[in-house]
Amino acid sequence: MGDEMLQFNKPPVMFAAWPGMGDVGLTAMEFIRKSVGAHLFAELDMTPFYSPEEVIVTGGLVSFPEIPKSLFLEQHDPNMVFFESSLQMGGSDAITVAQAVLDVAHKIKARRIFTAAAFPYPMSYKSPSKIFAAANNMRFLNDLKNYGIEPMQEGFISGLNGLLLGIAASRDIEAACILATIPSYASAIVYPKGSLAIVQTLAKAANFNIDTSELEKASEEYEESYSEIEERLRQVFPSMTEEGEEGMFNGEDFSVSQKEEPSPKPAEEKIPEYVMNKIEHLFSEVAKSKNRDKAKELKHELDKWKIFDLYEKRFLDLFREEE
């Protein structure tokens, strides 16, 4: 498709998304893009940035996985441009990709860019997802506040869903990340309720109409799975209770930072081998027996050595139903 596809009668709004916790942000952006019927107009070659770490085996034969896609799509009614990537990255590669996205934003004269992400929070699935925003300038942040969106006071937004904001500021392009709270245990599973909250918020902030009934249905279909996870967690940690409409879990702390991935353990912090052996033994015992006392002992040990973030997904997997 030629440059004529990029001629808008007024500056478009741009939406950019990469994988993150629960794929909350990426799912929201994909839903909007499909709902408005956006069309592909360009693709970013990800070959220089992709290094496969495994091969696929089929019938005894191995092959490399397909190279992840990073696509640009557009719609003229309303004026929107989307960038969606299935590959999250960091370091200099992330900066290169962000600059490529911003080059397109500059070319089409996009007035604003939205990204989206999850905000892990000690909450129940029964509670609505709260929305927070982080912007790269005060004018944009104040506009979002006028829509009732609460500013994110502190924390981190790692990955390109956050990094793009900082790089966009250096090029005088307004950008903001819309974050939806999700239960801390849902960071490694699909959470459509968070995506729904983001879609509804972006519809107001970017001034477009969208039918969210399909996403609402998906949110309801997942509730049984979340209910089972919370019941298992209550069995192990009886002090976790619900209070009022918030449905907050209390007692045990399952909260994490707003990072897309846990921070690596500091290199200087060396954990004794006997401790690691004990942790592995406890994981094995809890997996076999679901013994709540052993689970408490395991969490205490992980907290004691400040490595719960590294083992959080594995710990919570102990209480999920196998698919």
mmCIF file of C-alpha atoms in Angstrom:
data_model
loop_
_atom_site.group_PDB
_atom_site.id
_atom_site.type_symbol
_atom_site.label_atom_id
_atom_site.label_comp_id
_atom_site.label_asym_id
_atom_site.label_seq_id
_atom_site.Cartn_x
_atom_site.Cartn_y
_atom_site.Cartn_z
ATOM 1 C CA MET A 1 0.000 0.000 0.000
ATOM 2 C CA GLY A 2 1.283 3.442 -0.893
ATOM 3 C CA ASP A 3 1.567 6.681 1.011
ATOM 4 C CA GLU A 4 -1.936 7.668 -0.098
ATOM 5 C CA MET A 5 -3.241 5.293 2.568
ATOM 6 C CA LEU A 6 -1.610 7.533 5.187
ATOM 7 C CA GLN A 7 -3.341 10.757 4.161
ATOM 8 C CA PHE A 8 -5.811 11.683 6.917
ATOM 9 C CA ASN A 9 -8.218 14.632 6.846
ATOM 10 C CA LYS A 10 -7.101 15.384 10.409
ATOM 11 C CA PRO A 11 -4.310 14.050 12.656
ATOM 12 C CA PRO A 12 -5.135 10.497 13.791
ATOM 13 C CA VAL A 13 -4.837 8.999 17.245
ATOM 14 C CA MET A 14 -2.252 6.225 17.443
ATOM 15 C CA PHE A 15 -2.485 3.102 19.587
ATOM 16 C CA ALA A 16 0.558 0.902 20.249
ATOM 17 C CA ALA A 17 0.668 -2.425 22.075
ATOM 18 C CA TRP A 18 3.130 -5.129 23.046
ATOM 19 C CA PRO A 19 2.660 -8.283 25.157
ATOM 20 C CA GLY A 20 2.514 -7.740 28.917
ATOM 21 C CA MET A 21 1.018 -9.241 32.056
ATOM 22 C CA GLY A 22 -2.171 -11.102 31.245
ATOM 23 C CA ASP A 23 -1.916 -9.625 27.720
ATOM 24 C CA VAL A 24 -4.355 -7.044 29.104
ATOM 25 C CA GLY A 25 -3.094 -4.132 27.016
ATOM 26 C CA LEU A 26 -2.522 -6.048 23.787
ATOM 27 C CA THR A 27 -5.975 -7.662 24.006
ATOM 28 C CA ALA A 28 -7.593 -4.252 24.490
ATOM 29 C CA MET A 29 -5.826 -2.731 21.481
ATOM 30 C CA GLU A 30 -6.601 -5.743 19.277
ATOM 31 C CA PHE A 31 -10.265 -5.527 20.247
ATOM 32 C CA ILE A 32 -10.472 -1.854 19.278
ATOM 33 C CA ARG A 33 -8.606 -2.439 16.038
ATOM 34 C CA LYS A 34 -10.888 -5.321 14.999
ATOM 35 C CA SER A 35 -14.014 -3.428 16.043
ATOM 36 C CA VAL A 36 -13.229 -0.430 13.826
ATOM 37 C CA GLY A 37 -12.052 -2.616 10.946
ATOM 38 C CA ALA A 38 -8.522 -1.249 10.605
ATOM 39 C CA HIS A 39 -6.506 -2.290 7.555
ATOM 40 C CA LEU A 40 -2.869 -3.361 7.307
ATOM 41 C CA PHE A 41 -0.599 -0.848 5.599
ATOM 42 C CA ALA A 42 2.923 -1.771 6.738
ATOM 43 C CA GLU A 43 4.928 -4.348 8.646
ATOM 44 C CA LEU A 44 8.070 -3.874 10.716
ATOM 45 C CA ASP A 45 10.691 -6.530 9.974
ATOM 46 C CA MET A 46 11.480 -8.196 13.322
ATOM 47 C CA THR A 47 14.197 -10.519 11.991
ATOM 48 C CA PRO A 48 17.080 -8.445 13.446
ATOM 49 C CA PHE A 49 15.485 -8.458 16.893
ATOM 50 C CA TYR A 50 14.348 -12.072 17.236
ATOM 51 C CA SER A 51 16.592 -14.829 18.586
ATOM 52 C CA PRO A 52 14.618 -18.070 19.076
ATOM 53 C CA GLU A 53 15.346 -19.957 22.286
ATOM 54 C CA GLU A 54 13.675 -23.216 21.274
ATOM 55 C CA VAL A 55 12.640 -25.251 18.259
ATOM 56 C CA ILE A 56 9.318 -26.863 17.392
ATOM 57 C CA VAL A 57 9.200 -30.639 17.039
ATOM 58 C CA THR A 58 6.599 -32.205 14.736
ATOM 59 C CA GLY A 59 6.766 -35.892 13.909
ATOM 60 C CA GLY A 60 10.371 -36.037 14.994
ATOM 61 C CA LEU A 61 11.414 -33.119 12.770
ATOM 62 C CA VAL A 62 12.483 -29.774 14.182
ATOM 63 C CA SER A 63 11.837 -26.293 12.846
ATOM 64 C CA PHE A 64 12.264 -22.743 14.082
ATOM 65 C CA PRO A 65 9.190 -20.856 15.335
ATOM 66 C CA GLU A 66 7.737 -18.213 13.051
ATOM 67 C CA ILE A 67 9.233 -14.753 13.427
ATOM 68 C CA PRO A 68 6.865 -12.601 15.564
ATOM 69 C CA LYS A 69 4.739 -10.084 13.703
ATOM 70 C CA SER A 70 4.766 -6.316 14.207
ATOM 71 C CA LEU A 71 2.068 -4.637 12.146
ATOM 72 C CA PHE A 72 0.836 -1.136 11.333
ATOM 73 C CA LEU A 73 -2.882 -0.785 10.608
ATOM 74 C CA GLU A 74 -5.095 2.228 9.851
ATOM 75 C CA GLN A 75 -8.719 3.330 9.739
ATOM 76 C CA HIS A 76 -10.007 6.647 8.403
ATOM 77 C CA ASP A 77 -13.400 6.648 10.103
ATOM 78 C CA PRO A 78 -12.556 7.343 12.852
ATOM 79 C CA ASN A 79 -8.969 8.449 12.189
ATOM 80 C CA MET A 80 -6.839 5.820 13.936
ATOM 81 C CA VAL A 81 -3.513 4.092 13.455
ATOM 82 C CA PHE A 82 -2.508 0.942 15.301
ATOM 83 C CA PHE A 83 0.830 -0.709 15.944
ATOM 84 C CA GLU A 84 0.681 -4.232 17.363
ATOM 85 C CA SER A 85 3.633 -6.471 18.100
ATOM 86 C CA SER A 86 3.764 -10.020 19.444
ATOM 87 C CA LEU A 87 7.366 -9.560 20.609
ATOM 88 C CA GLN A 88 8.314 -7.745 23.812
ATOM 89 C CA MET A 89 11.968 -6.744 24.110
ATOM 90 C CA GLY A 90 14.413 -4.585 26.006
ATOM 91 C CA GLY A 91 17.755 -2.814 25.643
ATOM 92 C CA SER A 92 18.923 -1.142 22.462
ATOM 93 C CA ASP A 93 16.567 -3.266 20.330
ATOM 94 C CA ALA A 94 13.583 -1.841 22.203
ATOM 95 C CA ILE A 95 14.789 1.707 21.577
ATOM 96 C CA THR A 96 15.260 0.977 17.865
ATOM 97 C CA VAL A 97 11.740 -0.425 17.560
ATOM 98 C CA ALA A 98 10.241 2.462 19.523
ATOM 99 C CA GLN A 99 11.991 4.954 17.248
ATOM 100 C CA ALA A 100 10.571 3.138 14.198
ATOM 101 C CA VAL A 101 7.051 3.391 15.622
ATOM 102 C CA LEU A 102 7.572 7.085 16.371
ATOM 103 C CA ASP A 103 8.872 7.682 12.836
ATOM 104 C CA VAL A 104 5.503 6.498 11.541
ATOM 105 C CA ALA A 105 3.682 8.594 14.155
ATOM 106 C CA HIS A 106 5.602 11.666 12.967
ATOM 107 C CA LYS A 107 4.907 10.909 9.304
ATOM 108 C CA ILE A 108 1.147 10.621 9.804
ATOM 109 C CA LYS A 109 1.138 13.589 12.221
ATOM 110 C CA ALA A 110 -0.419 11.527 15.019
ATOM 111 C CA ARG A 111 -1.436 13.969 17.742
ATOM 112 C CA ARG A 112 -1.296 11.445 20.553
ATOM 113 C CA ILE A 113 -0.202 7.878 21.240
ATOM 114 C CA PHE A 114 -1.823 5.511 23.712
ATOM 115 C CA THR A 115 -0.280 2.334 25.077
ATOM 116 C CA ALA A 116 -1.883 0.039 27.678
ATOM 117 C CA ALA A 117 -0.771 -2.324 30.432
ATOM 118 C CA ALA A 118 -1.866 -4.256 33.518
ATOM 119 C CA PHE A 119 -1.472 -3.036 37.097
ATOM 120 C CA PRO A 120 -1.240 -6.079 39.468
ATOM 121 C CA TYR A 121 -3.147 -5.362 42.653
ATOM 122 C CA PRO A 122 -4.278 -7.306 45.763
ATOM 123 C CA MET A 123 -7.901 -7.539 44.618
ATOM 124 C CA SER A 124 -10.574 -10.103 43.840
ATOM 125 C CA TYR A 125 -11.879 -10.770 40.355
ATOM 126 C CA LYS A 126 -15.283 -9.654 41.703
ATOM 127 C CA SER A 127 -14.016 -6.084 41.975
ATOM 128 C CA PRO A 128 -14.039 -3.787 38.943
ATOM 129 C CA SER A 129 -10.698 -3.011 37.357
ATOM 130 C CA LYS A 130 -9.588 0.480 38.339
ATOM 131 C CA ILE A 131 -7.942 2.636 35.713
ATOM 132 C CA PHE A 132 -4.762 4.666 36.134
ATOM 133 C CA ALA A 133 -2.771 6.720 33.658
ATOM 134 C CA ALA A 134 0.831 7.819 33.192
ATOM 135 C CA ALA A 135 1.617 10.471 30.565
ATOM 136 C CA ASN A 136 4.782 12.089 29.257
ATOM 137 C CA ASN A 137 3.583 15.665 29.809
ATOM 138 C CA MET A 138 1.286 17.470 32.236
ATOM 139 C CA ARG A 139 -1.117 18.770 29.574
ATOM 140 C CA PHE A 140 -1.951 15.249 28.424
ATOM 141 C CA LEU A 141 -2.212 14.025 32.021
ATOM 142 C CA ASN A 142 -4.617 16.847 32.902
ATOM 143 C CA ASP A 143 -6.783 15.983 29.889
ATOM 144 C CA LEU A 144 -6.980 12.386 31.084
ATOM 145 C CA LYS A 145 -7.856 13.551 34.599
ATOM 146 C CA ASN A 146 -10.785 15.457 33.094
ATOM 147 C CA TYR A 147 -12.154 12.077 31.976
ATOM 148 C CA GLY A 148 -11.976 10.831 35.555
ATOM 149 C CA ILE A 149 -8.780 8.836 35.038
ATOM 150 C CA GLU A 150 -6.591 8.768 38.130
ATOM 151 C CA PRO A 151 -2.851 9.429 37.656
ATOM 152 C CA MET A 152 -0.516 6.607 38.615
ATOM 153 C CA GLN A 153 1.391 8.053 41.580
ATOM 154 C CA GLU A 154 4.504 5.872 41.551
ATOM 155 C CA GLY A 155 5.911 2.590 40.308
ATOM 156 C CA PHE A 156 7.265 1.244 37.050
ATOM 157 C CA ILE A 157 5.926 0.425 33.597
ATOM 158 C CA SER A 158 8.570 -1.766 32.054
ATOM 159 C CA GLY A 159 8.695 -3.009 28.502
ATOM 160 C CA LEU A 160 7.830 -1.002 25.428
ATOM 161 C CA ASN A 161 4.334 -0.168 26.684
ATOM 162 C CA GLY A 162 6.140 2.150 29.103
ATOM 163 C CA LEU A 163 9.426 2.856 27.337
ATOM 164 C CA LEU A 164 7.676 4.368 24.323
ATOM 165 C CA LEU A 165 6.349 7.209 26.483
ATOM 166 C CA GLY A 166 9.797 8.385 27.490
ATOM 167 C CA ILE A 167 11.208 8.197 23.977
ATOM 168 C CA ALA A 168 8.144 9.972 22.552
ATOM 169 C CA ALA A 169 8.709 12.864 24.972
ATOM 170 C CA SER A 170 12.171 13.425 23.522
ATOM 171 C CA ARG A 171 10.499 13.877 20.121
ATOM 172 C CA ASP A 172 7.707 16.162 21.388
ATOM 173 C CA ILE A 173 5.001 13.562 20.781
ATOM 174 C CA GLU A 174 2.357 13.236 23.490
ATOM 175 C CA ALA A 175 1.955 9.690 24.799
ATOM 176 C CA ALA A 176 0.236 7.998 27.712
ATOM 177 C CA CYS A 177 -0.161 4.500 29.105
ATOM 178 C CA ILE A 178 -3.586 3.418 30.394
ATOM 179 C CA LEU A 179 -3.304 0.794 33.140
ATOM 180 C CA ALA A 180 -6.037 -1.472 34.491
ATOM 181 C CA THR A 181 -5.772 -3.186 37.868
ATOM 182 C CA ILE A 182 -5.890 -6.975 37.816
ATOM 183 C CA PRO A 183 -5.642 -9.530 40.651
ATOM 184 C CA SER A 184 -1.997 -10.235 41.462
ATOM 185 C CA TYR A 185 -2.514 -13.924 40.717
ATOM 186 C CA ALA A 186 -3.752 -13.100 37.192
ATOM 187 C CA SER A 187 -0.475 -11.682 35.875
ATOM 188 C CA ALA A 188 0.282 -14.889 33.975
ATOM 189 C CA ILE A 189 -3.249 -15.661 32.742
ATOM 190 C CA VAL A 190 -5.746 -13.959 30.465
ATOM 191 C CA TYR A 191 -7.811 -11.285 32.232
ATOM 192 C CA PRO A 192 -10.422 -9.821 29.820
ATOM 193 C CA LYS A 193 -12.029 -7.732 32.578
ATOM 194 C CA GLY A 194 -8.915 -5.533 32.663
ATOM 195 C CA SER A 195 -8.913 -5.254 28.864
ATOM 196 C CA LEU A 196 -12.579 -4.262 28.942
ATOM 197 C CA ALA A 197 -11.872 -1.426 31.388
ATOM 198 C CA ILE A 198 -9.076 -0.151 29.136
ATOM 199 C CA VAL A 199 -11.274 -0.260 26.015
ATOM 200 C CA GLN A 200 -14.067 1.647 27.745
ATOM 201 C CA THR A 201 -11.600 4.240 29.008
ATOM 202 C CA LEU A 202 -9.921 4.734 25.639
ATOM 203 C CA ALA A 203 -13.319 5.127 23.979
ATOM 204 C CA LYS A 204 -13.911 8.162 26.192
ATOM 205 C CA ALA A 205 -10.389 9.561 26.076
ATOM 206 C CA ALA A 206 -10.005 9.184 22.284
ATOM 207 C CA ASN A 207 -13.660 10.002 21.515
ATOM 208 C CA PHE A 208 -14.966 6.966 19.632
ATOM 209 C CA ASN A 209 -17.900 4.575 20.031
ATOM 210 C CA ILE A 210 -17.479 0.826 20.306
ATOM 211 C CA ASP A 211 -19.631 -2.187 21.119
ATOM 212 C CA THR A 212 -17.964 -4.025 24.019
ATOM 213 C CA SER A 213 -20.552 -6.810 24.435
ATOM 214 C CA GLU A 214 -18.172 -9.464 23.085
ATOM 215 C CA LEU A 215 -15.455 -8.506 25.564
ATOM 216 C CA GLU A 216 -18.012 -8.364 28.385
ATOM 217 C CA LYS A 217 -19.056 -11.921 27.547
ATOM 218 C CA ALA A 218 -15.439 -13.095 27.566
ATOM 219 C CA SER A 219 -14.959 -11.511 30.999
ATOM 220 C CA GLU A 220 -17.932 -13.434 32.384
ATOM 221 C CA GLU A 221 -16.737 -16.727 30.886
ATOM 222 C CA TYR A 222 -13.443 -16.513 32.760
ATOM 223 C CA GLU A 223 -15.014 -15.809 36.155
ATOM 224 C CA GLU A 224 -15.380 -19.487 37.035
ATOM 225 C CA SER A 225 -11.644 -20.030 36.589
ATOM 226 C CA TYR A 226 -10.797 -17.016 38.754
ATOM 227 C CA SER A 227 -13.245 -18.206 41.405
ATOM 228 C CA GLU A 228 -11.503 -21.580 41.563
ATOM 229 C CA ILE A 229 -8.087 -19.943 41.948
ATOM 230 C CA GLU A 230 -9.277 -17.681 44.753
ATOM 231 C CA GLU A 231 -10.941 -20.577 46.555
ATOM 232 C CA ARG A 232 -7.697 -22.552 46.424
ATOM 233 C CA LEU A 233 -5.779 -19.567 47.760
ATOM 234 C CA ARG A 234 -8.275 -19.180 50.608
ATOM 235 C CA GLN A 235 -7.859 -22.830 51.513
ATOM 236 C CA VAL A 236 -4.131 -22.325 51.864
ATOM 237 C CA PHE A 237 -4.333 -18.854 53.420
ATOM 238 C CA PRO A 238 -7.525 -18.590 55.531
ATOM 239 C CA SER A 239 -6.616 -15.020 56.514
ATOM 240 C CA MET A 240 -7.366 -13.905 52.954
ATOM 241 C CA THR A 241 -10.895 -12.470 53.182
ATOM 242 C CA GLU A 242 -13.155 -10.195 51.213
ATOM 243 C CA GLU A 243 -14.280 -6.838 52.529
ATOM 244 C CA GLY A 244 -17.172 -4.902 51.075
ATOM 245 C CA GLU A 245 -17.425 -4.043 47.423
ATOM 246 C CA GLU A 246 -13.677 -3.891 46.920
ATOM 247 C CA GLY A 247 -13.279 -7.637 47.450
ATOM 248 C CA MET A 248 -9.700 -7.054 48.512
ATOM 249 C CA PHE A 249 -7.585 -9.939 49.700
ATOM 250 C CA ASN A 250 -6.096 -9.256 53.118
ATOM 251 C CA GLY A 251 -3.604 -11.035 55.328
ATOM 252 C CA GLU A 252 -1.111 -12.510 52.875
ATOM 253 C CA ASP A 253 0.622 -10.062 50.558
ATOM 254 C CA PHE A 254 0.362 -11.109 46.911
ATOM 255 C CA SER A 255 0.955 -7.659 45.472
ATOM 256 C CA VAL A 256 3.725 -7.015 42.977
ATOM 257 C CA SER A 257 5.141 -3.912 41.362
ATOM 258 C CA GLN A 258 3.817 -2.531 38.101
ATOM 259 C CA LYS A 259 6.588 -4.217 36.140
ATOM 260 C CA GLU A 260 5.838 -6.405 33.156
ATOM 261 C CA GLU A 261 8.438 -8.902 34.364
ATOM 262 C CA PRO A 262 9.971 -9.550 37.794
ATOM 263 C CA SER A 263 13.299 -7.896 38.452
ATOM 264 C CA PRO A 264 16.281 -10.235 38.422
ATOM 265 C CA LYS A 265 17.891 -11.099 41.748
ATOM 266 C CA PRO A 266 20.903 -8.849 42.463
ATOM 267 C CA ALA A 267 24.130 -10.582 41.495
ATOM 268 C CA GLU A 268 25.725 -9.912 44.879
ATOM 269 C CA GLU A 269 22.894 -11.654 46.706
ATOM 270 C CA LYS A 270 23.957 -15.278 46.770
ATOM 271 C CA ILE A 271 21.489 -17.689 48.324
ATOM 272 C CA PRO A 272 23.000 -20.758 49.998
ATOM 273 C CA GLU A 273 22.572 -24.008 48.119
ATOM 274 C CA TYR A 274 20.856 -25.667 51.077
ATOM 275 C CA VAL A 275 18.187 -22.931 50.991
ATOM 276 C CA MET A 276 17.520 -23.472 47.297
ATOM 277 C CA ASN A 277 17.290 -27.214 47.906
ATOM 278 C CA LYS A 278 14.794 -26.599 50.704
ATOM 279 C CA ILE A 279 12.704 -24.347 48.446
ATOM 280 C CA GLU A 280 12.636 -26.970 45.699
ATOM 281 C CA HIS A 281 11.666 -29.628 48.234
ATOM 282 C CA LEU A 282 8.809 -27.462 49.516
ATOM 283 C CA PHE A 283 7.573 -26.820 45.987
ATOM 284 C CA SER A 284 7.501 -30.572 45.416
ATOM 285 C CA GLU A 285 5.630 -31.253 48.673
ATOM 286 C CA VAL A 286 3.013 -28.569 48.086
ATOM 287 C CA ALA A 287 2.468 -29.734 44.492
ATOM 288 C CA LYS A 288 1.764 -33.274 45.705
ATOM 289 C CA SER A 289 -0.275 -32.606 48.845
ATOM 290 C CA LYS A 290 -1.585 -28.994 48.581
ATOM 291 C CA ASN A 291 -0.764 -28.826 52.301
ATOM 292 C CA ARG A 292 -1.535 -25.296 53.504
ATOM 293 C CA ASP A 293 1.092 -25.369 56.256
ATOM 294 C CA LYS A 294 3.779 -26.346 53.774
ATOM 295 C CA ALA A 295 2.544 -23.631 51.385
ATOM 296 C CA LYS A 296 2.845 -21.031 54.130
ATOM 297 C CA GLU A 297 6.327 -22.297 54.937
ATOM 298 C CA LEU A 298 7.277 -22.052 51.264
ATOM 299 C CA LYS A 299 6.010 -18.479 50.926
ATOM 300 C CA HIS A 300 7.757 -17.497 54.151
ATOM 301 C CA GLU A 301 11.027 -18.891 52.802
ATOM 302 C CA LEU A 302 10.625 -17.044 49.490
ATOM 303 C CA ASP A 303 9.817 -13.790 51.279
ATOM 304 C CA LYS A 304 12.678 -14.264 53.727
ATOM 305 C CA TRP A 305 15.227 -14.420 50.904
ATOM 306 C CA LYS A 306 13.410 -11.719 48.865
ATOM 307 C CA ILE A 307 12.837 -13.957 45.847
ATOM 308 C CA PHE A 308 9.045 -14.311 45.865
ATOM 309 C CA ASP A 309 8.793 -12.125 42.714
ATOM 310 C CA LEU A 310 10.997 -14.593 40.863
ATOM 311 C CA TYR A 311 8.856 -17.557 41.901
ATOM 312 C CA GLU A 312 5.435 -15.878 41.986
ATOM 313 C CA LYS A 313 4.021 -17.491 38.829
ATOM 314 C CA ARG A 314 5.275 -20.928 39.833
ATOM 315 C CA PHE A 315 3.857 -20.491 43.351
ATOM 316 C CA LEU A 316 0.415 -19.433 42.135
ATOM 317 C CA ASP A 317 0.389 -22.228 39.551
ATOM 318 C CA LEU A 318 0.271 -24.656 42.470
ATOM 319 C CA PHE A 319 -3.302 -23.537 43.117
ATOM 320 C CA ARG A 320 -4.620 -23.392 39.590
ATOM 321 C CA GLU A 321 -6.639 -26.153 37.989
ATOM 322 C CA GLU A 322 -4.728 -27.941 35.261
ATOM 323 C CA GLU A 323 -6.149 -27.202 31.861
#
